[in-house]
Amino acid sequence: MIVGNMFGAVSVVAIMVISGITFGADGLRMDYYIMSCPLAEMIVKNTVNTALQSDPTLAAGLVRMHFHDCFIEGCDASVLLDSTKDNTAEKDSPANLSLRGYEIIDDAKDQLEQQCPGVVSCADIIAMAARDAVFFAGGPVYDIPKGRKDGRRSKIQDTINLPPPSLNSSELIRLFGQHGFSAQEMVALSGAHTLGVARCSSFKTRLANAADPTLDSNFAKTLSGTCSRGDNAEQPFDMSRNDFDNDYYNALIRKAGVLTSDQTLYASARTRGIVNGYAFNQAMFFFDFQKAMIKMSLLDVKEGSQGEVRQNCRNIN
C-alpha cells in the first residue's frame, strides 16, 4: 500500500512502467489542473465523501461505473451520455441498468462548472471519483494522471464487450488480455467485488446445478434464499460489502463466490494461486489493485481534438 506524500511520485513511476506511456506537454499529467482549476481534485473528493457518508453503498457504484466506462470506447465518460431519439446509449443496456452514482458525477460537474467552466472533463471526474471511493471505503491510496477528454459516441451495441457474470477463468483472461491486462491484473481488478452486491438474475443459473462442486452447499442455500425474493434481490459479494478489504478472496476459498466469474478464479488452477496470495496478504492485494486501476484509467483515453470537455456530462456539446 502506498501512503502519505510518497504516492504521487511513486505512482508516476508505476504508470510509466505498467503502461509504457510517456506524459508530454500535451498528454495526461498528475498536475493537469494545477493552473486551470486548482480546486478540481478537492471538489470531487469532497463530493464523493459527502455522498458516501449518506450512502456507503455508492462506493461500489462509482468503481463499477469507472470499469464499465473504460471497457467500452476507453475512459471517455461514454457511459454517462443519455439516449436520444436517434440513439440508444450505453447506460440503457441491460448490463448497465444497475449502475449507480450518476448524481454524484452530476453534482461534482455542476460545482466544477461554477468554479472553472469548460475545464474539467467528465471522464476525469469518473476516474477521480472511483479513486476516491476506494480510499473512503478503506482501500489503497493512489493517484491518477488527468487530462482525459470526453467522447462523443455512446451506443448500446458496444456494451456486448462487457464481461458477463457467466465467464470462466480462461474467458476472463482472454477478454482482459484484449485490453492489455495480465491474468494477475484481472484477478486484482476482480477484487473490486469486495464492494457491493449482485442481483439474483446474475447468479441464479448456478443454483440449477445442485451438485456444483465449486459452490458450498450452505452458501447455495443462502443464494437460493436471496433468489426467493425475485430476480432483483441482492446478495453481497462478501460479508463486508461497504469495506474495501480482501474478504472477497477469502470467500472464494470457502467456495462462497457469488458469481460464476468470481468462483472460477479459485476453481481454475491458473488463477488459484493469485487468489490464495491476496487472501493471505491484503497489502499485496492493495498494491496490485492500485497499479491495475491506474492502468485501467488509461485505457484508450482521448486527448486534444479526439474529444471534448462536456458542459453537461449527460449530453455532448
Phi, psi and omega in degrees: 000137181254125185229176173064206184285353181287332198295329181296307183293317182296320181295324178300315179299315181299319181299314184293325180290314188277341185245341182072014182263133174258131182265109180261194184299329182258002184265191178286144181216152176299322185258031187306323184259012188300326180260321188279333180200072189298340180266007186304309183296320180295321180296314180296315182298316180293324179295316179295316182300315180298317181295318183286332176294326178281325182211091183300339182292345181288345177301314179299322181297320182290320178294318181292322178300317179299316179297313182293333175288309188291330182283348178239114178067010181082178183280082187226017179063023178295335181289344183273341186292136177281153173292153175238177181295339182257355185206132173265120188274171182304319188296342179264007173288145176307327181291343184246000185294338181266004177296144182224156174109005180303324184293333177291316178296316179300317181298312179298318181297317179301316179295320181291324178293328176289322184282315183209086186301135172071020186251310187266124183283154176294327179297319176293323180297316178300313183296318178292321181295320178296315177303314182291325178297319177300315181296311183291341176272003176100010182271191185290153174272128174208162177239160181229150173288152180243167179125009176295147172256158181274137179279166181249357183250133173208105185233136184302326184293338180290338184286357174298341181274359174283140182290121176286160184287359182265359185290146173267178187300316181298319179293321177295317179300318180293315182295313179293327178297329177296337178261007176091013181262143174280170177299320179298316180295324178297316180293322178295315179295327177299336178296349173300340177288002169294343176252140167095194188223164171240148177273151181308323182301340181272345183227000186295335179296334178295333185279348181290335180260097185296338183254028180298113184289346180268000184240119177301135187296321179291322179291328176299323177294322177298314180296320178298321178296321177297313183290342177294345179265003176114167184298332182268001177296143189251140177238121177299146179291327174212183189282352179236069192298335182254003180251130178276107182210194181256017179301329179306315183288325176295326176295321179297321179296327178279006184060038180240032172286140187282310183265156172304318182290344172278302187295333181298335181294331176266329181291332182273130180298332184290332183243355184299319181297325179293317178300314179301319181298316181288327178294325182277329189227094182295325180298321178294319176300312180302316182296313181291326180294314183294324177295318181292325179291321176299314180298317180296324183292350180257005183297118172045044180291149178260136180231157175057230184283357178291340182210200183214173169253106183293143173283328178230126187296342183272350184220145173288156183294000000 
